[in-house]
Amino acid sequence: KEELMRARQEIDAWREKQWESLRQKSEEQTAKANDQAKEDFFSDSKEGSEAKGGNLSEPTANPMENQGSATEKATDNKKAKAAAKRKRAKARKQAQKAAARAALEAKQKEEALIAQKAASAMRCAACGGGVLDAGFEKFGLKFCSTKCARTAKP
């Protein structure tokens, strides 16, 4: 029992260490993203002010060019939405695959447990199934579960 407690403590300590490293990485990435966004914002505003700083007597840009940039923005927006949709679909598909893998793994573990019980030399006095490890003993008989031990008649 002491070994089990120590092992659990070590596992908990390891998990905490892993979570802390993930938190730090996440904070660093968030900080980098924020810095990049600020740089992009200020560089865009500087470029815009330089472009506006020209001669005021010059005519403004052709209105048709503005429409072209609006359609470019619309197509860029559509492309971004499509990319986001593909990304969500990919994540959904990965989640489905992970769930299927987990279900398959659980099924395999259950089958392995059933096979171990079938191969067991000790048999339950109540149900006749295999007894793993030491099982439960009551009235000098071995049982596979507490349910079988409760339902057994002396």
PDB file of C-alpha atoms in Angstrom, residues 64-140:
ATOM      1  CA  MET A  64     -13.400  51.291 -59.317  1.00  0.00           C
ATOM      2  CA  GLU A  65     -10.184  50.347 -57.524  1.00  0.00           C
ATOM      3  CA  ASN A  66     -12.020  50.603 -54.212  1.00  0.00           C
ATOM      4  CA  GLN A  67     -14.651  48.196 -55.520  1.00  0.00           C
ATOM      5  CA  GLY A  68     -11.913  45.841 -56.616  1.00  0.00           C
ATOM      6  CA  SER A  69     -10.359  45.867 -53.167  1.00  0.00           C
ATOM      7  CA  ALA A  70     -13.803  45.282 -51.637  1.00  0.00           C
ATOM      8  CA  THR A  71     -14.310  42.217 -53.794  1.00  0.00           C
ATOM      9  CA  GLU A  72     -10.803  41.059 -52.934  1.00  0.00           C
ATOM     10  CA  LYS A  73     -11.661  41.428 -49.266  1.00  0.00           C
ATOM     11  CA  ALA A  74     -14.876  39.490 -49.819  1.00  0.00           C
ATOM     12  CA  THR A  75     -13.049  36.657 -51.586  1.00  0.00           C
ATOM     13  CA  ASP A  76     -10.374  36.648 -48.896  1.00  0.00           C
ATOM     14  CA  ASN A  77     -13.117  36.487 -46.287  1.00  0.00           C
ATOM     15  CA  LYS A  78     -14.773  33.566 -48.123  1.00  0.00           C
ATOM     16  CA  LYS A  79     -11.441  31.775 -48.379  1.00  0.00           C
ATOM     17  CA  ALA A  80     -10.804  32.297 -44.665  1.00  0.00           C
ATOM     18  CA  LYS A  81     -14.264  30.962 -43.798  1.00  0.00           C
ATOM     19  CA  ALA A  82     -13.732  27.929 -46.026  1.00  0.00           C
ATOM     20  CA  ALA A  83     -10.343  27.277 -44.441  1.00  0.00           C
ATOM     21  CA  ALA A  84     -11.858  27.559 -40.957  1.00  0.00           C
ATOM     22  CA  LYS A  85     -14.627  25.163 -41.974  1.00  0.00           C
ATOM     23  CA  ARG A  86     -12.076  22.633 -43.261  1.00  0.00           C
ATOM     24  CA  LYS A  87     -10.097  23.007 -40.058  1.00  0.00           C
ATOM     25  CA  ARG A  88     -13.201  22.342 -37.924  1.00  0.00           C
ATOM     26  CA  ALA A  89     -14.095  19.331 -40.070  1.00  0.00           C
ATOM     27  CA  LYS A  90     -10.573  17.969 -39.690  1.00  0.00           C
ATOM     28  CA  ALA A  91     -10.708  18.425 -35.908  1.00  0.00           C
ATOM     29  CA  ARG A  92     -14.125  16.749 -35.791  1.00  0.00           C
ATOM     30  CA  LYS A  93     -12.812  13.816 -37.830  1.00  0.00           C
ATOM     31  CA  GLN A  94      -9.786  13.468 -35.548  1.00  0.00           C
ATOM     32  CA  ALA A  95     -12.057  13.478 -32.495  1.00  0.00           C
ATOM     33  CA  GLN A  96     -14.214  10.759 -34.041  1.00  0.00           C
ATOM     34  CA  LYS A  97     -11.137   8.659 -34.795  1.00  0.00           C
ATOM     35  CA  ALA A  98      -9.871   9.129 -31.230  1.00  0.00           C
ATOM     36  CA  ALA A  99     -13.253   8.079 -29.828  1.00  0.00           C
ATOM     37  CA  ALA A 100     -13.290   5.013 -32.081  1.00  0.00           C
ATOM     38  CA  ARG A 101      -9.758   4.100 -30.981  1.00  0.00           C
ATOM     39  CA  ALA A 102     -10.729   4.495 -27.322  1.00  0.00           C
ATOM     40  CA  ALA A 103     -13.818   2.321 -27.790  1.00  0.00           C
ATOM     41  CA  LEU A 104     -11.770  -0.350 -29.564  1.00  0.00           C
ATOM     42  CA  GLU A 105      -9.146  -0.257 -26.824  1.00  0.00           C
ATOM     43  CA  ALA A 106     -11.810  -0.620 -24.103  1.00  0.00           C
ATOM     44  CA  LYS A 107     -13.351  -3.537 -25.987  1.00  0.00           C
ATOM     45  CA  GLN A 108      -9.955  -5.231 -26.301  1.00  0.00           C
ATOM     46  CA  LYS A 109      -9.287  -4.783 -22.566  1.00  0.00           C
ATOM     47  CA  GLU A 110     -12.678  -6.287 -21.734  1.00  0.00           C
ATOM     48  CA  GLU A 111     -12.007  -9.259 -24.024  1.00  0.00           C
ATOM     49  CA  ALA A 112      -8.578  -9.759 -22.439  1.00  0.00           C
ATOM     50  CA  LEU A 113     -10.148  -9.734 -18.961  1.00  0.00           C
ATOM     51  CA  ILE A 114     -12.742 -12.304 -20.029  1.00  0.00           C
ATOM     52  CA  ALA A 115     -10.001 -14.489 -21.503  1.00  0.00           C
ATOM     53  CA  GLN A 116      -7.977 -14.254 -18.268  1.00  0.00           C
ATOM     54  CA  LYS A 117     -11.014 -15.250 -16.214  1.00  0.00           C
ATOM     55  CA  ALA A 118     -11.696 -18.193 -18.520  1.00  0.00           C
ATOM     56  CA  ALA A 119      -8.085 -19.366 -18.204  1.00  0.00           C
ATOM     57  CA  SER A 120      -8.062 -19.017 -14.428  1.00  0.00           C
ATOM     58  CA  ALA A 121      -7.564 -22.190 -12.379  1.00  0.00           C
ATOM     59  CA  MET A 122      -9.720 -20.958  -9.475  1.00  0.00           C
ATOM     60  CA  ARG A 123     -13.471 -20.887  -9.993  1.00  0.00           C
ATOM     61  CA  CYS A 124     -16.093 -18.772  -8.262  1.00  0.00           C
ATOM     62  CA  ALA A 125     -18.290 -20.780  -5.878  1.00  0.00           C
ATOM     63  CA  ALA A 126     -21.409 -18.814  -6.895  1.00  0.00           C
ATOM     64  CA  CYS A 127     -21.234 -18.215 -10.643  1.00  0.00           C
ATOM     65  CA  GLY A 128     -18.536 -20.653 -11.733  1.00  0.00           C
ATOM     66  CA  GLY A 129     -16.540 -17.942 -13.477  1.00  0.00           C
ATOM     67  CA  GLY A 130     -12.793 -17.569 -13.194  1.00  0.00           C
ATOM     68  CA  VAL A 131     -11.286 -15.814 -10.160  1.00  0.00           C
ATOM     69  CA  LEU A 132      -8.483 -13.345 -10.862  1.00  0.00           C
ATOM     70  CA  ASP A 133      -5.816 -12.562  -8.267  1.00  0.00           C
ATOM     71  CA  ALA A 134      -6.975 -13.632  -4.795  1.00  0.00           C
ATOM     72  CA  GLY A 135     -10.690 -12.946  -5.217  1.00  0.00           C
ATOM     73  CA  PHE A 136     -12.941 -12.880  -2.153  1.00  0.00           C
ATOM     74  CA  GLU A 137     -13.171 -15.588   0.460  1.00  0.00           C
ATOM     75  CA  LYS A 138     -16.260 -16.244   2.539  1.00  0.00           C
ATOM     76  CA  PHE A 139     -17.264 -19.432   4.357  1.00  0.00           C
ATOM     77  CA  GLY A 140     -14.016 -20.969   3.138  1.00  0.00           C
TER      78      GLY A 140
END
